[in-house]
């Protein structure tokens, strides 16, 4: 009886490690490293110009506010079970409606808008992968502005200088 309980517990732990950490880190596009091209379309450029401010810091704050208002995240965490959302990679299509988006997809939108403002280069924005307190894979961005770095985590609603 005890052996079967231990076996079940170990199976649950292994399943959790695979589904919450290993599989996302290895299979989700742009999770550990941004490998794609930033989409540059007329609609995205128009939005980026609306959010663009005189300073890079204010532009970053504007983009962060836009993304955190438009997309739900950790408060709708059960929607993470909708696996196809993890693989969304068309920011222009995603900008059309408010919805739940996983962290890596929200970061793709933040990156796309920032680069389209013309104030940021792709090299100013780094993807950072981590394991959360709930033992799940998570991604946030660091954005370099002059000699400062900012942690940008739209999913958990964090924007701070690091």
PDB file of C-alpha atoms in Angstrom:
ATOM      1  CA  UNK A   1       0.000   0.000   0.000  1.00  0.00           C
ATOM      2  CA  UNK A   2       2.760   2.444   0.949  1.00  0.00           C
ATOM      3  CA  UNK A   3       4.709   1.572  -2.216  1.00  0.00           C
ATOM      4  CA  UNK A   4       1.721   2.407  -4.410  1.00  0.00           C
ATOM      5  CA  UNK A   5       1.224   5.754  -2.627  1.00  0.00           C
ATOM      6  CA  UNK A   6       4.899   6.605  -3.107  1.00  0.00           C
ATOM      7  CA  UNK A   7       4.659   5.565  -6.759  1.00  0.00           C
ATOM      8  CA  UNK A   8       1.622   7.803  -7.282  1.00  0.00           C
ATOM      9  CA  UNK A   9       3.326  10.756  -5.572  1.00  0.00           C
ATOM     10  CA  UNK A  10       6.476  10.276  -7.662  1.00  0.00           C
ATOM     11  CA  UNK A  11       4.398  10.017 -10.842  1.00  0.00           C
ATOM     12  CA  UNK A  12       2.632  13.290  -9.994  1.00  0.00           C
ATOM     13  CA  UNK A  13       5.956  15.020  -9.300  1.00  0.00           C
ATOM     14  CA  UNK A  14       7.472  13.750 -12.558  1.00  0.00           C
ATOM     15  CA  UNK A  15       4.368  14.771 -14.511  1.00  0.00           C
ATOM     16  CA  UNK A  16       4.489  18.246 -12.926  1.00  0.00           C
ATOM     17  CA  UNK A  17       8.188  18.672 -13.701  1.00  0.00           C
ATOM     18  CA  UNK A  18       7.653  17.640 -17.305  1.00  0.00           C
ATOM     19  CA  UNK A  19       4.489  19.631 -17.970  1.00  0.00           C
ATOM     20  CA  UNK A  20       5.260  22.765 -15.960  1.00  0.00           C
ATOM     21  CA  UNK A  21       8.996  23.182 -16.474  1.00  0.00           C
ATOM     22  CA  UNK A  22      10.823  20.973 -18.963  1.00  0.00           C
ATOM     23  CA  UNK A  23       8.322  20.920 -21.841  1.00  0.00           C
ATOM     24  CA  UNK A  24       7.707  24.702 -21.782  1.00  0.00           C
ATOM     25  CA  UNK A  25      11.416  25.494 -21.617  1.00  0.00           C
ATOM     26  CA  UNK A  26      12.230  23.189 -24.527  1.00  0.00           C
ATOM     27  CA  UNK A  27       9.237  23.502 -26.831  1.00  0.00           C
ATOM     28  CA  UNK A  28       7.567  26.906 -26.545  1.00  0.00           C
ATOM     29  CA  UNK A  29       8.864  29.297 -29.210  1.00  0.00           C
ATOM     30  CA  UNK A  30      10.863  32.243 -27.881  1.00  0.00           C
ATOM     31  CA  UNK A  31      10.618  31.025 -24.280  1.00  0.00           C
ATOM     32  CA  UNK A  32      14.274  30.896 -23.314  1.00  0.00           C
ATOM     33  CA  UNK A  33      15.664  32.940 -26.188  1.00  0.00           C
ATOM     34  CA  UNK A  34      14.031  35.205 -28.744  1.00  0.00           C
ATOM     35  CA  UNK A  35      14.756  33.606 -32.116  1.00  0.00           C
ATOM     36  CA  UNK A  36      12.086  35.156 -34.288  1.00  0.00           C
ATOM     37  CA  UNK A  37      11.827  38.363 -36.213  1.00  0.00           C
ATOM     38  CA  UNK A  38       9.970  41.311 -34.747  1.00  0.00           C
ATOM     39  CA  UNK A  39       6.840  41.830 -36.804  1.00  0.00           C
ATOM     40  CA  UNK A  40       6.762  45.248 -38.497  1.00  0.00           C
ATOM     41  CA  UNK A  41       3.410  46.157 -40.001  1.00  0.00           C
ATOM     42  CA  UNK A  42       1.597  49.419 -40.555  1.00  0.00           C
ATOM     43  CA  UNK A  43      -0.909  48.687 -37.755  1.00  0.00           C
ATOM     44  CA  UNK A  44       1.793  47.804 -35.237  1.00  0.00           C
ATOM     45  CA  UNK A  45       3.850  50.854 -36.220  1.00  0.00           C
ATOM     46  CA  UNK A  46       0.772  53.092 -35.764  1.00  0.00           C
ATOM     47  CA  UNK A  47       0.136  51.661 -32.286  1.00  0.00           C
ATOM     48  CA  UNK A  48       3.823  51.963 -31.370  1.00  0.00           C
ATOM     49  CA  UNK A  49       3.830  55.620 -32.390  1.00  0.00           C
ATOM     50  CA  UNK A  50       0.766  56.275 -30.188  1.00  0.00           C
ATOM     51  CA  UNK A  51       2.575  54.756 -27.196  1.00  0.00           C
ATOM     52  CA  UNK A  52       5.916  56.408 -27.964  1.00  0.00           C
ATOM     53  CA  UNK A  53       6.974  59.202 -25.601  1.00  0.00           C
ATOM     54  CA  UNK A  54       9.913  61.604 -25.552  1.00  0.00           C
ATOM     55  CA  UNK A  55      11.891  59.390 -23.181  1.00  0.00           C
ATOM     56  CA  UNK A  56      12.550  55.672 -23.515  1.00  0.00           C
ATOM     57  CA  UNK A  57      11.510  55.146 -19.898  1.00  0.00           C
ATOM     58  CA  UNK A  58       8.109  56.750 -20.475  1.00  0.00           C
ATOM     59  CA  UNK A  59       7.661  54.736 -23.682  1.00  0.00           C
ATOM     60  CA  UNK A  60       8.405  51.545 -21.735  1.00  0.00           C
ATOM     61  CA  UNK A  61       5.848  52.544 -19.082  1.00  0.00           C
ATOM     62  CA  UNK A  62       3.240  53.313 -21.770  1.00  0.00           C
ATOM     63  CA  UNK A  63       3.752  49.951 -23.491  1.00  0.00           C
ATOM     64  CA  UNK A  64       3.644  48.130 -20.142  1.00  0.00           C
ATOM     65  CA  UNK A  65       0.350  49.832 -19.188  1.00  0.00           C
ATOM     66  CA  UNK A  66      -1.136  49.054 -22.591  1.00  0.00           C
ATOM     67  CA  UNK A  67      -0.252  45.344 -22.419  1.00  0.00           C
ATOM     68  CA  UNK A  68      -1.315  44.885 -18.787  1.00  0.00           C
ATOM     69  CA  UNK A  69      -4.694  46.534 -19.438  1.00  0.00           C
ATOM     70  CA  UNK A  70      -5.387  44.625 -22.655  1.00  0.00           C
ATOM     71  CA  UNK A  71      -4.352  41.102 -21.631  1.00  0.00           C
ATOM     72  CA  UNK A  72      -5.235  39.094 -18.552  1.00  0.00           C
ATOM     73  CA  UNK A  73      -2.602  36.883 -17.027  1.00  0.00           C
ATOM     74  CA  UNK A  74      -1.983  35.201 -13.681  1.00  0.00           C
ATOM     75  CA  UNK A  75      -5.508  36.003 -12.439  1.00  0.00           C
ATOM     76  CA  UNK A  76      -6.796  33.769 -15.270  1.00  0.00           C
ATOM     77  CA  UNK A  77      -4.130  31.120 -14.739  1.00  0.00           C
ATOM     78  CA  UNK A  78      -6.474  28.212 -15.433  1.00  0.00           C
ATOM     79  CA  UNK A  79      -6.427  29.303 -19.073  1.00  0.00           C
ATOM     80  CA  UNK A  80      -2.813  28.121 -19.258  1.00  0.00           C
ATOM     81  CA  UNK A  81      -4.394  24.758 -19.996  1.00  0.00           C
ATOM     82  CA  UNK A  82      -5.258  26.148 -23.438  1.00  0.00           C
ATOM     83  CA  UNK A  83      -1.931  24.949 -24.812  1.00  0.00           C
ATOM     84  CA  UNK A  84      -2.225  26.434 -28.335  1.00  0.00           C
ATOM     85  CA  UNK A  85      -2.032  29.944 -26.821  1.00  0.00           C
ATOM     86  CA  UNK A  86       1.548  29.197 -25.783  1.00  0.00           C
ATOM     87  CA  UNK A  87       2.506  29.066 -29.446  1.00  0.00           C
ATOM     88  CA  UNK A  88       0.837  32.260 -30.687  1.00  0.00           C
ATOM     89  CA  UNK A  89       3.373  34.298 -32.630  1.00  0.00           C
ATOM     90  CA  UNK A  90       1.433  36.887 -34.643  1.00  0.00           C
ATOM     91  CA  UNK A  91       1.345  40.123 -32.605  1.00  0.00           C
ATOM     92  CA  UNK A  92      -0.785  41.998 -35.137  1.00  0.00           C
ATOM     93  CA  UNK A  93      -3.523  39.372 -34.861  1.00  0.00           C
ATOM     94  CA  UNK A  94      -3.251  39.313 -31.051  1.00  0.00           C
ATOM     95  CA  UNK A  95      -3.614  43.095 -30.825  1.00  0.00           C
ATOM     96  CA  UNK A  96      -7.135  42.876 -32.253  1.00  0.00           C
ATOM     97  CA  UNK A  97      -8.785  41.715 -29.020  1.00  0.00           C
ATOM     98  CA  UNK A  98      -8.365  41.634 -25.275  1.00  0.00           C
ATOM     99  CA  UNK A  99      -7.762  38.113 -23.986  1.00  0.00           C
ATOM    100  CA  UNK A 100      -5.676  35.893 -21.737  1.00  0.00           C
ATOM    101  CA  UNK A 101      -2.105  35.422 -22.968  1.00  0.00           C
ATOM    102  CA  UNK A 102       0.728  33.406 -21.397  1.00  0.00           C
ATOM    103  CA  UNK A 103       3.859  35.244 -20.262  1.00  0.00           C
ATOM    104  CA  UNK A 104       5.965  34.443 -23.328  1.00  0.00           C
ATOM    105  CA  UNK A 105       3.281  35.732 -25.711  1.00  0.00           C
ATOM    106  CA  UNK A 106       2.774  38.937 -23.717  1.00  0.00           C
ATOM    107  CA  UNK A 107       6.536  39.424 -23.870  1.00  0.00           C
ATOM    108  CA  UNK A 108       6.479  38.989 -27.639  1.00  0.00           C
ATOM    109  CA  UNK A 109       3.931  41.811 -27.833  1.00  0.00           C
ATOM    110  CA  UNK A 110       5.955  44.067 -25.500  1.00  0.00           C
ATOM    111  CA  UNK A 111       9.114  43.423 -27.538  1.00  0.00           C
ATOM    112  CA  UNK A 112       7.327  44.004 -30.849  1.00  0.00           C
ATOM    113  CA  UNK A 113       5.806  47.318 -29.789  1.00  0.00           C
ATOM    114  CA  UNK A 114       9.031  48.605 -28.190  1.00  0.00           C
ATOM    115  CA  UNK A 115      11.129  47.836 -31.272  1.00  0.00           C
ATOM    116  CA  UNK A 116       8.505  49.392 -33.550  1.00  0.00           C
ATOM    117  CA  UNK A 117       8.750  52.705 -31.656  1.00  0.00           C
ATOM    118  CA  UNK A 118      12.233  53.078 -33.109  1.00  0.00           C
ATOM    119  CA  UNK A 119      13.599  53.890 -29.634  1.00  0.00           C
ATOM    120  CA  UNK A 120      14.642  50.316 -28.834  1.00  0.00           C
ATOM    121  CA  UNK A 121      16.675  47.692 -30.640  1.00  0.00           C
ATOM    122  CA  UNK A 122      16.074  43.987 -30.294  1.00  0.00           C
ATOM    123  CA  UNK A 123      19.440  43.776 -28.515  1.00  0.00           C
ATOM    124  CA  UNK A 124      18.126  46.107 -25.753  1.00  0.00           C
ATOM    125  CA  UNK A 125      15.551  43.473 -24.765  1.00  0.00           C
ATOM    126  CA  UNK A 126      16.484  40.116 -23.223  1.00  0.00           C
ATOM    127  CA  UNK A 127      14.211  37.177 -22.411  1.00  0.00           C
ATOM    128  CA  UNK A 128      14.773  35.654 -18.987  1.00  0.00           C
ATOM    129  CA  UNK A 129      13.434  32.227 -18.004  1.00  0.00           C
ATOM    130  CA  UNK A 130      12.882  31.225 -14.406  1.00  0.00           C
ATOM    131  CA  UNK A 131      10.993  28.821 -12.171  1.00  0.00           C
ATOM    132  CA  UNK A 132       8.218  30.402 -10.065  1.00  0.00           C
ATOM    133  CA  UNK A 133       7.314  29.689  -6.442  1.00  0.00           C
ATOM    134  CA  UNK A 134       4.558  27.439  -7.785  1.00  0.00           C
ATOM    135  CA  UNK A 135       7.275  25.462  -9.574  1.00  0.00           C
ATOM    136  CA  UNK A 136       6.290  26.413 -13.119  1.00  0.00           C
ATOM    137  CA  UNK A 137       8.360  27.816 -15.946  1.00  0.00           C
ATOM    138  CA  UNK A 138       8.012  31.573 -16.401  1.00  0.00           C
ATOM    139  CA  UNK A 139       9.498  34.221 -18.641  1.00  0.00           C
ATOM    140  CA  UNK A 140       9.992  37.946 -18.204  1.00  0.00           C
ATOM    141  CA  UNK A 141      12.038  40.581 -20.028  1.00  0.00           C
ATOM    142  CA  UNK A 142      14.896  42.851 -19.091  1.00  0.00           C
ATOM    143  CA  UNK A 143      15.035  46.096 -21.020  1.00  0.00           C
ATOM    144  CA  UNK A 144      18.152  48.241 -21.166  1.00  0.00           C
ATOM    145  CA  UNK A 145      17.689  52.009 -21.186  1.00  0.00           C
ATOM    146  CA  UNK A 146      21.002  53.872 -21.217  1.00  0.00           C
ATOM    147  CA  UNK A 147      22.927  52.389 -18.258  1.00  0.00           C
ATOM    148  CA  UNK A 148      19.821  51.124 -16.444  1.00  0.00           C
ATOM    149  CA  UNK A 149      18.051  47.780 -16.667  1.00  0.00           C
ATOM    150  CA  UNK A 150      14.357  47.242 -16.037  1.00  0.00           C
ATOM    151  CA  UNK A 151      12.517  44.051 -15.208  1.00  0.00           C
ATOM    152  CA  UNK A 152       9.393  43.921 -17.364  1.00  0.00           C
ATOM    153  CA  UNK A 153       6.975  41.190 -16.354  1.00  0.00           C
ATOM    154  CA  UNK A 154       3.570  41.992 -17.836  1.00  0.00           C
ATOM    155  CA  UNK A 155       2.221  38.601 -16.733  1.00  0.00           C
ATOM    156  CA  UNK A 156       2.811  39.294 -13.025  1.00  0.00           C
ATOM    157  CA  UNK A 157       2.377  43.075 -13.487  1.00  0.00           C
ATOM    158  CA  UNK A 158       5.944  44.002 -12.507  1.00  0.00           C
ATOM    159  CA  UNK A 159       7.885  46.923 -13.961  1.00  0.00           C
ATOM    160  CA  UNK A 160      10.888  47.957 -11.901  1.00  0.00           C
ATOM    161  CA  UNK A 161      14.474  49.080 -12.164  1.00  0.00           C
ATOM    162  CA  UNK A 162      16.976  46.328 -11.330  1.00  0.00           C
TER     163      UNK A 162
END
